Structures are given as structure tokens and as C-alpha cells.
Amino acid sequence: MKNKKFAALLAAAAAVLLLAMPAFAADEQTELPASEAAEVQQEQTAAPAEQETALPVDAQTDGEPEPQLTYVALGDSIAAGVGLPGVLCTPTESGLDYSANFEGYPAQSYTALVAQGLGLDRQHAIDLGLPGLMSADLLDMVQNSGMSQPNQATGSTYTYPQFQDYLRKADIISIQIGSNDATVPCVMGLGEATHWKSEKLVELTVSGDLRNFSLENLQAMTNALRQLRLTPEETRDTNRLLFHGMDVICRDAYTHVTTNLPLILQEIRKLNPDATILLVGWYDPVPLLPAWNRYFCDLNRFAKELAAQQEGVTYVPVTFTQTSSDAHPTVRGHRYIANQILSALK
């Protein structure tokens, strides 16, 4: 597998789709039952205010946390803070090492903002987010403190003996996982359909440079777009993936996540019976795809029901997270997620 190209495509599926299917946006709405539509409308009304709000004012006044309180964030690249300045990563023979990011995560990430709201230092707020992680990978990490095979997105084999120790000592554990269960196979299919012609475009997107607009970045994007020209065969294969393959992939991904997430909770409870667990929901990074819209709506519904069935588990909706061109949360998006987590803890 071409890991470099695959990892690049992972964050820019939206750009590839728009280039390959300019008319596809006409059918981007998914109908919801009346009761759910009303609930979504209520959230949409409140969302702008939540995005603008600073961390809850009384987060540190409603009972000061004890000094030994520890918060641990589990997840993929969203939790790790990818896209923000300051993510710590070291290349190794086995791929990429993010262990320095466990306590050295970006100050603008939602882990740091939750820690700020709870009055915790970095020894008591640990970010175990690992880019590219899928639900089966997280289950492996929770069970064994390591992966039995390389991560599909990054080609890295994550192994951290301290992983379970962090979970055992945690008072609060947030879990954010499942987006890659759909995006990894979808983007792999797009890469194969286009013979990786979009490499230049997606590498530019993933780099994060487009978060800062400049003439240089605009010229680089223009050049990358000129290099993306699909043959009739590539266009046909891409269309086939969009109109049929995405539905199949998202159905399979839903099965994987809904199978693995309860097992992850079960394994965490074996390590730590008393921790407060937060199931962080999902936002849709590519809203133009009806299959993805249904996938994330269904996952949010499942997680909400799963949390309601288990003691000490709370669902945290983050549907309206603001994202950048690399599909990861912006600074404001991380602040919104942090607000949602702190509100759930209150």
C-alpha cells in the first residue's frame, strides 16, 4: 500500500469528490424522522452561540477538582490535535511515534482546553489520540497497549506500554473514534480509482498550509488542480465508488464501530471500574455525501443509546464542530468540543 499517498488522500476526499463529480452536490440532504428533525433544528439554533462561547465560566467554581484528578483523551487524529500547531511526532523504523504528544499536545487542542477548564496540569491531562486510528485499532490498544498489525492509514505500528497505565489512573476518559472506519476504505477506493493522480492536491491540503491564506498557497493549489485530470475510465470508476461503493463501505463501517465500541467500553471497565467515560460523538467532514451523512447520524444515535444503557457513561454531541480544509477541527472547533465535554461533566 502506498502509505504516503493514502495518508494524503485521507484528509482530502471532499476535494477529490468535488473535482470528479461537480454536479453531485444536488442530492446532499438526508431525510430524518420528524422527531429527530426537530431535535437537530434545536441543536442548530444553539450551535452558533456554543461555537462563540468561551470555556464555561463556572467550570472551576462548581466544586474545585482534587489535585489527583486525571483526564485521558482517547481517539484518532482529531483528539491528537492534527492541524493545530505544535503536534509532536517523531519518525521511527516502525512508522510514527506520538508518545511525546501524550503530554506535549497543542495548547489549542480540546484536551488542553478541557484541562484548563478543570484546572489540570499536563501530568493530569493526557492526550492518547493516535492519527489514523480505527475502532478495531483502539480496541487493540486498550486490550494490549499496542497494535498487532500496522495502522492502515499511517503504516505505523503503535505500541506504548504506558497506554493501559494511563487508563488505570484516569478519573475521566473521553473516547472519540469511528470516523476512520469509513474514511480509510473510502479514500483507499478513491486513490485506486484515480490512480493517485490527486497526490499533489491532497498533500497540499493535509500539510495544513491552506489554513493560512496567501498568494503562494493559492498558486500551489492552482498548480495542483491542473495536474488532476481523470481519464474516462478513472471517472467511471470514481462514479461507481460514489454512487454504490460509499453505501457499502459506510454500512460495513457502521457494523465495525457498533461492534467495537461496546467492547472498548468493556475493556476500559476491566482496567478502571470507576472512571467517568464520555463518548464523544461525530461531525460529518464531507456533508456532500449522503452515505456519510447517514453514517454519522446513525453513529450519533447509537452512541447516545449506548451511553444511556451504561452507568457512568455520557454521550457528548459535537455535530456542529467547525472544520478546516484538512477536515480536522479549527481552533474554534476544538473550543466547541471542549465546551461540550465540560458541559457534560457539569
Short mmCIF file of C-alpha atoms in Angstrom, two decimals:
data_model
loop_
_atom_site.label_atom_id
_atom_site.label_comp_id
_atom_site.label_asym_id
_atom_site.label_seq_id
_atom_site.Cartn_x
_atom_site.Cartn_y
_atom_site.Cartn_z
CA MET A 1 0.00 0.00 0.00
CA LYS A 2 1.21 3.46 -0.83
CA ASN A 3 1.08 4.90 2.68
CA LYS A 4 2.22 8.38 1.75
CA LYS A 5 -0.41 8.78 -0.92
CA PHE A 6 -3.07 7.11 1.18
CA ALA A 7 -2.48 9.30 4.18
CA ALA A 8 -2.66 12.37 1.97
CA LEU A 9 -5.91 11.30 0.38
CA LEU A 10 -7.44 10.58 3.77
CA ALA A 11 -7.98 14.24 4.65
CA ALA A 12 -8.97 15.46 1.19
CA ALA A 13 -11.68 13.11 -0.02
CA ALA A 14 -14.00 16.10 -0.30
CA ALA A 15 -11.71 17.85 -2.78
CA VAL A 16 -11.41 14.74 -4.93
CA LEU A 17 -15.18 14.26 -4.92
CA LEU A 18 -15.87 17.85 -5.93
CA LEU A 19 -13.38 17.65 -8.78
CA ALA A 20 -14.61 14.29 -10.06
CA MET A 21 -18.35 14.96 -9.59
CA PRO A 22 -19.17 18.68 -9.83
CA ALA A 23 -22.92 18.01 -10.06
CA PHE A 24 -23.09 15.61 -7.15
CA ALA A 25 -23.97 18.30 -4.61
CA ALA A 26 -27.56 18.42 -5.83
CA ASP A 27 -28.51 15.48 -3.59
CA GLU A 28 -26.87 16.26 -0.28
CA GLN A 29 -29.84 16.20 2.08
CA THR A 30 -30.87 13.15 4.11
CA GLU A 31 -34.42 13.00 5.38
CA LEU A 32 -34.86 12.39 9.11
CA PRO A 33 -37.92 11.38 11.10
CA ALA A 34 -39.94 14.33 12.37
CA SER A 35 -38.83 13.87 15.98
CA GLU A 36 -35.14 13.77 15.02
CA ALA A 37 -35.52 16.71 12.64
CA ALA A 38 -36.94 18.79 15.47
CA GLU A 39 -34.05 17.79 17.73
CA VAL A 40 -31.49 18.70 15.05
CA GLN A 41 -33.24 22.03 14.46
CA GLN A 42 -33.00 22.78 18.18
CA GLU A 43 -29.27 21.99 18.17
CA GLN A 44 -28.72 24.11 15.06
CA THR A 45 -30.35 27.07 16.77
CA ALA A 46 -27.99 26.76 19.73
CA ALA A 47 -24.86 25.81 17.79
CA PRO A 48 -23.62 29.30 16.78
CA ALA A 49 -23.70 30.50 20.37
CA GLU A 50 -21.85 27.40 21.52
CA GLN A 51 -19.16 27.97 18.90
CA GLU A 52 -18.57 31.51 20.13
CA THR A 53 -18.72 30.79 23.85
CA ALA A 54 -15.54 30.68 25.91
CA LEU A 55 -14.98 27.76 28.24
CA PRO A 56 -17.79 27.53 30.81
CA VAL A 57 -17.23 30.24 33.38
CA ASP A 58 -18.13 28.01 36.31
CA ALA A 59 -16.09 25.00 35.19
CA GLN A 60 -13.65 25.64 38.02
CA THR A 61 -16.10 27.01 40.57
CA ASP A 62 -18.68 24.20 40.74
CA GLY A 63 -16.52 22.22 43.15
CA GLU A 64 -12.78 22.51 42.65
CA PRO A 65 -11.31 19.19 41.39
CA GLU A 66 -8.96 17.34 43.69
CA PRO A 67 -5.25 17.63 42.74
CA GLN A 68 -5.03 13.97 41.73
CA LEU A 69 -7.93 14.19 39.22
CA THR A 70 -6.73 12.83 35.84
CA TYR A 71 -8.32 13.24 32.40
CA VAL A 72 -7.35 10.92 29.50
CA ALA A 73 -8.48 11.53 25.90
CA LEU A 74 -8.65 8.52 23.57
CA GLY A 75 -9.12 8.92 19.84
CA ASP A 76 -7.62 9.42 16.41
CA SER A 77 -6.09 12.49 14.72
CA ILE A 78 -8.94 14.72 15.94
CA ALA A 79 -8.05 14.01 19.56
CA ALA A 80 -4.33 14.26 18.76
CA GLY A 81 -4.83 17.84 17.53
CA VAL A 82 -3.68 17.27 13.94
CA GLY A 83 -3.97 20.53 12.01
CA LEU A 84 -3.04 22.67 15.02
CA PRO A 85 0.48 23.99 15.51
CA GLY A 86 2.60 22.07 17.96
CA VAL A 87 1.65 18.41 17.41
CA LEU A 88 4.67 16.34 18.49
CA CYS A 89 5.62 13.41 16.26
CA THR A 90 8.89 11.54 15.66
CA PRO A 91 9.61 9.23 12.67
CA THR A 92 10.82 5.76 13.67
CA GLU A 93 11.57 2.46 11.98
CA SER A 94 8.06 1.28 12.79
CA GLY A 95 6.38 4.44 11.48
CA LEU A 96 5.47 7.50 13.55
CA ASP A 97 5.85 7.93 17.31
CA TYR A 98 3.33 10.21 19.02
CA SER A 99 4.30 9.45 22.62
CA ALA A 100 5.72 12.96 23.12
CA ASN A 101 2.27 14.30 22.22
CA PHE A 102 0.67 12.46 25.15
CA GLU A 103 1.66 15.32 27.46
CA GLY A 104 3.02 17.76 24.86
CA TYR A 105 -0.18 18.18 22.82
CA PRO A 106 -1.08 21.58 21.26
CA ALA A 107 -2.30 24.24 23.67
CA GLN A 108 -5.31 24.88 21.41
CA SER A 109 -6.49 21.23 21.32
CA TYR A 110 -9.66 20.22 23.11
CA THR A 111 -7.61 18.10 25.52
CA ALA A 112 -5.70 21.20 26.63
CA LEU A 113 -8.89 23.26 26.87
CA VAL A 114 -10.67 20.64 28.95
CA ALA A 115 -7.61 20.52 31.22
CA GLN A 116 -7.75 24.30 31.52
CA GLY A 117 -11.42 24.18 32.41
CA LEU A 118 -10.78 21.54 35.09
CA GLY A 119 -7.64 23.20 36.44
CA LEU A 120 -5.33 20.32 35.49
CA ASP A 121 -1.66 20.36 34.56
CA ARG A 122 -0.24 18.26 31.75
CA GLN A 123 0.67 15.39 34.06
CA HIS A 124 -3.04 15.04 34.84
CA ALA A 125 -4.46 15.61 31.34
CA ILE A 126 -3.16 13.01 28.88
CA ASP A 127 -3.84 13.00 25.12
CA LEU A 128 -3.68 9.43 23.77
CA GLY A 129 -5.01 10.42 20.33
CA LEU A 130 -3.29 8.47 17.54
CA PRO A 131 -3.73 9.62 13.91
CA GLY A 132 -5.34 7.12 11.56
CA LEU A 133 -6.75 5.01 14.39
CA MET A 134 -9.82 2.91 13.58
CA SER A 135 -12.17 1.37 16.13
CA ALA A 136 -10.52 -2.06 15.90
CA ASP A 137 -7.12 -0.42 16.44
CA LEU A 138 -8.34 1.37 19.58
CA LEU A 139 -9.75 -1.89 20.92
CA ASP A 140 -6.34 -3.46 20.34
CA MET A 141 -4.59 -0.59 22.14
CA VAL A 142 -6.92 -0.79 25.14
CA GLN A 143 -6.53 -4.57 25.37
CA ASN A 144 -2.80 -4.83 24.73
CA SER A 145 -1.20 -1.35 24.88
CA GLY A 146 -0.17 -1.99 21.29
CA MET A 147 -1.36 -2.96 17.82
CA SER A 148 -0.98 -6.44 16.36
CA GLN A 149 -0.53 -5.02 12.85
CA PRO A 150 0.34 -1.66 11.25
CA ASN A 151 -2.27 1.07 11.10
CA GLN A 152 -3.82 1.17 7.62
CA ALA A 153 -3.71 4.94 7.27
CA THR A 154 -0.21 5.78 8.54
CA GLY A 155 1.63 2.47 8.17
CA SER A 156 2.70 2.87 11.82
CA THR A 157 2.59 0.15 14.44
CA TYR A 158 1.57 1.92 17.63
CA THR A 159 2.94 0.24 20.76
CA TYR A 160 3.01 2.10 24.07
CA PRO A 161 3.47 0.06 27.29
CA GLN A 162 2.20 3.02 29.33
CA PHE A 163 -1.15 3.12 27.48
CA GLN A 164 -3.05 0.91 29.93
CA ASP A 165 -1.37 2.57 32.91
CA TYR A 166 -2.81 5.92 31.86
CA LEU A 167 -6.28 4.38 31.65
CA ARG A 168 -5.99 2.73 35.07
CA LYS A 169 -5.16 6.06 36.73
CA ALA A 170 -7.83 8.12 34.92
CA ASP A 171 -10.80 9.71 36.65
CA ILE A 172 -12.30 10.89 33.35
CA ILE A 173 -11.87 9.18 29.96
CA SER A 174 -13.20 10.56 26.68
CA ILE A 175 -13.48 8.32 23.62
CA GLN A 176 -13.54 9.80 20.12
CA ILE A 177 -13.30 7.07 17.44
CA GLY A 178 -15.02 5.79 14.29
CA SER A 179 -14.53 8.39 11.57
CA ASN A 180 -11.62 6.49 10.04
CA ASP A 181 -13.63 3.27 9.85
CA ALA A 182 -15.41 4.90 6.91
CA THR A 183 -12.82 7.34 5.57
CA VAL A 184 -9.95 4.86 5.35
CA PRO A 185 -11.66 2.39 2.98
CA CYS A 186 -13.45 5.20 1.11
CA VAL A 187 -10.25 7.08 0.43
CA MET A 188 -8.38 3.92 -0.46
CA GLY A 189 -11.06 3.29 -3.06
CA LEU A 190 -10.74 6.85 -4.39
CA GLY A 191 -6.99 6.54 -4.61
CA GLU A 192 -7.21 3.34 -6.60
CA ALA A 193 -9.96 4.72 -8.84
CA THR A 194 -7.90 7.82 -9.77
CA HIS A 195 -4.52 6.04 -9.85
CA TRP A 196 -3.38 8.50 -7.15
CA LYS A 197 -3.43 11.48 -9.53
CA SER A 198 -4.66 13.75 -6.76
CA GLU A 199 -1.48 13.28 -4.71
CA LYS A 200 -0.23 16.85 -5.16
CA LEU A 201 -3.57 18.36 -4.29
CA VAL A 202 -4.17 16.29 -1.19
CA GLU A 203 -0.62 16.59 0.11
CA LEU A 204 -1.03 20.35 -0.03
CA THR A 205 -4.33 20.06 1.82
CA VAL A 206 -3.01 17.73 4.51
CA SER A 207 0.03 19.91 5.16
CA GLY A 208 -2.23 22.46 6.82
CA ASP A 209 -0.77 25.29 4.74
CA LEU A 210 -4.20 26.16 3.36
CA ARG A 211 -5.31 27.19 6.86
CA ASN A 212 -3.29 30.37 6.28
CA PHE A 213 -4.36 32.05 3.04
CA SER A 214 -1.56 33.52 0.93
CA LEU A 215 -0.80 34.14 -2.74
CA GLU A 216 1.83 31.40 -2.61
CA ASN A 217 -0.67 28.86 -1.30
CA LEU A 218 -3.24 29.92 -3.89
CA GLN A 219 -0.72 29.37 -6.70
CA ALA A 220 0.24 25.97 -5.28
CA MET A 221 -3.43 24.94 -5.17
CA THR A 222 -3.96 26.12 -8.76
CA ASN A 223 -1.00 24.08 -9.97
CA ALA A 224 -2.22 21.01 -8.09
CA LEU A 225 -5.67 21.31 -9.65
CA ARG A 226 -4.16 21.49 -13.13
CA GLN A 227 -2.39 18.19 -12.55
CA LEU A 228 -5.63 16.41 -11.63
CA ARG A 229 -7.11 15.19 -14.90
CA LEU A 230 -9.06 11.95 -14.84
CA THR A 231 -9.38 9.65 -17.83
CA PRO A 232 -12.85 8.40 -18.81
CA GLU A 233 -12.03 5.09 -17.14
CA GLU A 234 -10.93 6.81 -13.92
CA THR A 235 -14.04 8.99 -13.93
CA ARG A 236 -16.24 5.91 -14.40
CA ASP A 237 -14.53 4.07 -11.53
CA THR A 238 -14.84 7.13 -9.30
CA ASN A 239 -18.55 7.50 -10.11
CA ARG A 240 -19.12 3.82 -9.34
CA LEU A 241 -17.48 4.31 -5.96
CA LEU A 242 -19.53 7.43 -5.22
CA PHE A 243 -22.92 6.03 -6.18
CA HIS A 244 -22.59 2.49 -4.87
CA GLY A 245 -19.29 1.82 -3.15
CA MET A 246 -19.73 4.51 -0.48
CA ASP A 247 -23.01 2.99 0.70
CA VAL A 248 -21.41 -0.44 1.07
CA ILE A 249 -18.34 0.96 2.85
CA CYS A 250 -20.40 3.03 5.28
CA ARG A 251 -22.65 0.08 6.12
CA ASP A 252 -19.60 -2.07 6.84
CA ALA A 253 -18.02 0.75 8.88
CA TYR A 254 -21.19 1.11 10.97
CA THR A 255 -21.07 -2.61 11.75
CA HIS A 256 -17.41 -2.36 12.79
CA VAL A 257 -17.86 0.66 15.06
CA THR A 258 -21.06 -0.55 16.70
CA THR A 259 -19.36 -3.88 17.38
CA ASN A 260 -16.07 -2.48 18.67
CA LEU A 261 -17.28 0.48 20.74
CA PRO A 262 -19.13 -1.63 23.35
CA LEU A 263 -16.06 -3.89 23.56
CA ILE A 264 -13.83 -0.84 24.11
CA LEU A 265 -16.07 0.24 26.98
CA GLN A 266 -15.98 -3.27 28.40
CA GLU A 267 -12.17 -3.42 28.28
CA ILE A 268 -11.82 0.02 29.85
CA ARG A 269 -14.10 -1.05 32.67
CA LYS A 270 -11.82 -4.02 33.34
CA LEU A 271 -8.90 -1.62 33.74
CA ASN A 272 -10.82 1.11 35.54
CA PRO A 273 -14.27 0.31 37.00
CA ASP A 274 -14.83 3.79 38.46
CA ALA A 275 -13.83 6.29 35.76
CA THR A 276 -16.37 8.64 34.23
CA ILE A 277 -16.48 7.81 30.50
CA LEU A 278 -17.53 10.26 27.79
CA LEU A 279 -18.49 9.01 24.33
CA VAL A 280 -17.65 11.95 22.06
CA GLY A 281 -19.90 11.94 19.00
CA TRP A 282 -19.17 12.66 15.35
CA TYR A 283 -19.34 15.51 12.87
CA ASP A 284 -19.53 14.95 9.10
CA PRO A 285 -16.33 16.15 7.34
CA VAL A 286 -17.84 15.59 3.86
CA PRO A 287 -21.52 16.64 4.03
CA LEU A 288 -21.93 16.35 0.22
CA LEU A 289 -22.06 12.56 0.52
CA PRO A 290 -25.50 11.24 1.58
CA ALA A 291 -23.94 7.90 2.60
CA TRP A 292 -21.61 9.67 5.04
CA ASN A 293 -24.43 11.84 6.34
CA ARG A 294 -26.44 8.73 7.18
CA TYR A 295 -23.38 7.03 8.64
CA PHE A 296 -22.59 9.78 11.14
CA CYS A 297 -26.26 10.34 12.02
CA ASP A 298 -26.64 6.63 12.75
CA LEU A 299 -23.42 6.54 14.80
CA ASN A 300 -24.50 9.50 16.92
CA ARG A 301 -27.85 7.84 17.56
CA PHE A 302 -26.13 4.57 18.50
CA ALA A 303 -23.65 6.21 20.88
CA LYS A 304 -26.41 8.17 22.59
CA GLU A 305 -28.38 4.97 23.19
CA LEU A 306 -25.28 3.04 24.26
CA ALA A 307 -24.36 5.67 26.84
CA ALA A 308 -27.89 5.72 28.24
CA GLN A 309 -27.67 1.98 28.89
CA GLN A 310 -24.46 2.09 30.93
CA GLU A 311 -23.73 3.58 34.32
CA GLY A 312 -21.03 6.24 34.38
CA VAL A 313 -21.09 6.75 30.59
CA THR A 314 -22.25 10.00 28.95
CA TYR A 315 -22.74 10.84 25.27
CA VAL A 316 -21.27 14.18 24.12
CA PRO A 317 -22.69 15.57 20.84
CA VAL A 318 -20.23 17.52 18.67
CA THR A 319 -22.26 17.68 15.46
CA PHE A 320 -21.50 21.33 14.76
CA THR A 321 -17.73 21.21 15.07
CA GLN A 322 -16.14 23.78 12.77
CA THR A 323 -13.52 22.19 10.49
CA SER A 324 -10.76 23.42 8.22
CA SER A 325 -9.80 22.35 4.70
CA ASP A 326 -7.99 19.32 6.12
CA ALA A 327 -11.25 18.00 7.68
CA HIS A 328 -9.89 18.44 11.21
CA PRO A 329 -11.37 20.89 13.73
CA THR A 330 -10.29 24.50 13.64
CA VAL A 331 -9.20 26.29 16.82
CA ARG A 332 -12.83 27.28 17.31
CA GLY A 333 -13.88 23.70 16.58
CA HIS A 334 -11.62 22.39 19.36
CA ARG A 335 -13.00 25.01 21.73
CA TYR A 336 -16.53 23.90 20.86
CA ILE A 337 -15.68 20.23 21.57
CA ALA A 338 -14.07 21.24 24.87
CA ASN A 339 -17.20 23.21 25.82
CA GLN A 340 -19.36 20.18 25.06
CA ILE A 341 -17.17 17.91 27.18
CA LEU A 342 -17.07 20.33 30.11
CA SER A 343 -20.82 20.83 29.92
CA ALA A 344 -21.32 17.06 30.03
CA LEU A 345 -19.08 16.81 33.09
CA LYS A 346 -21.09 19.50 34.88
#
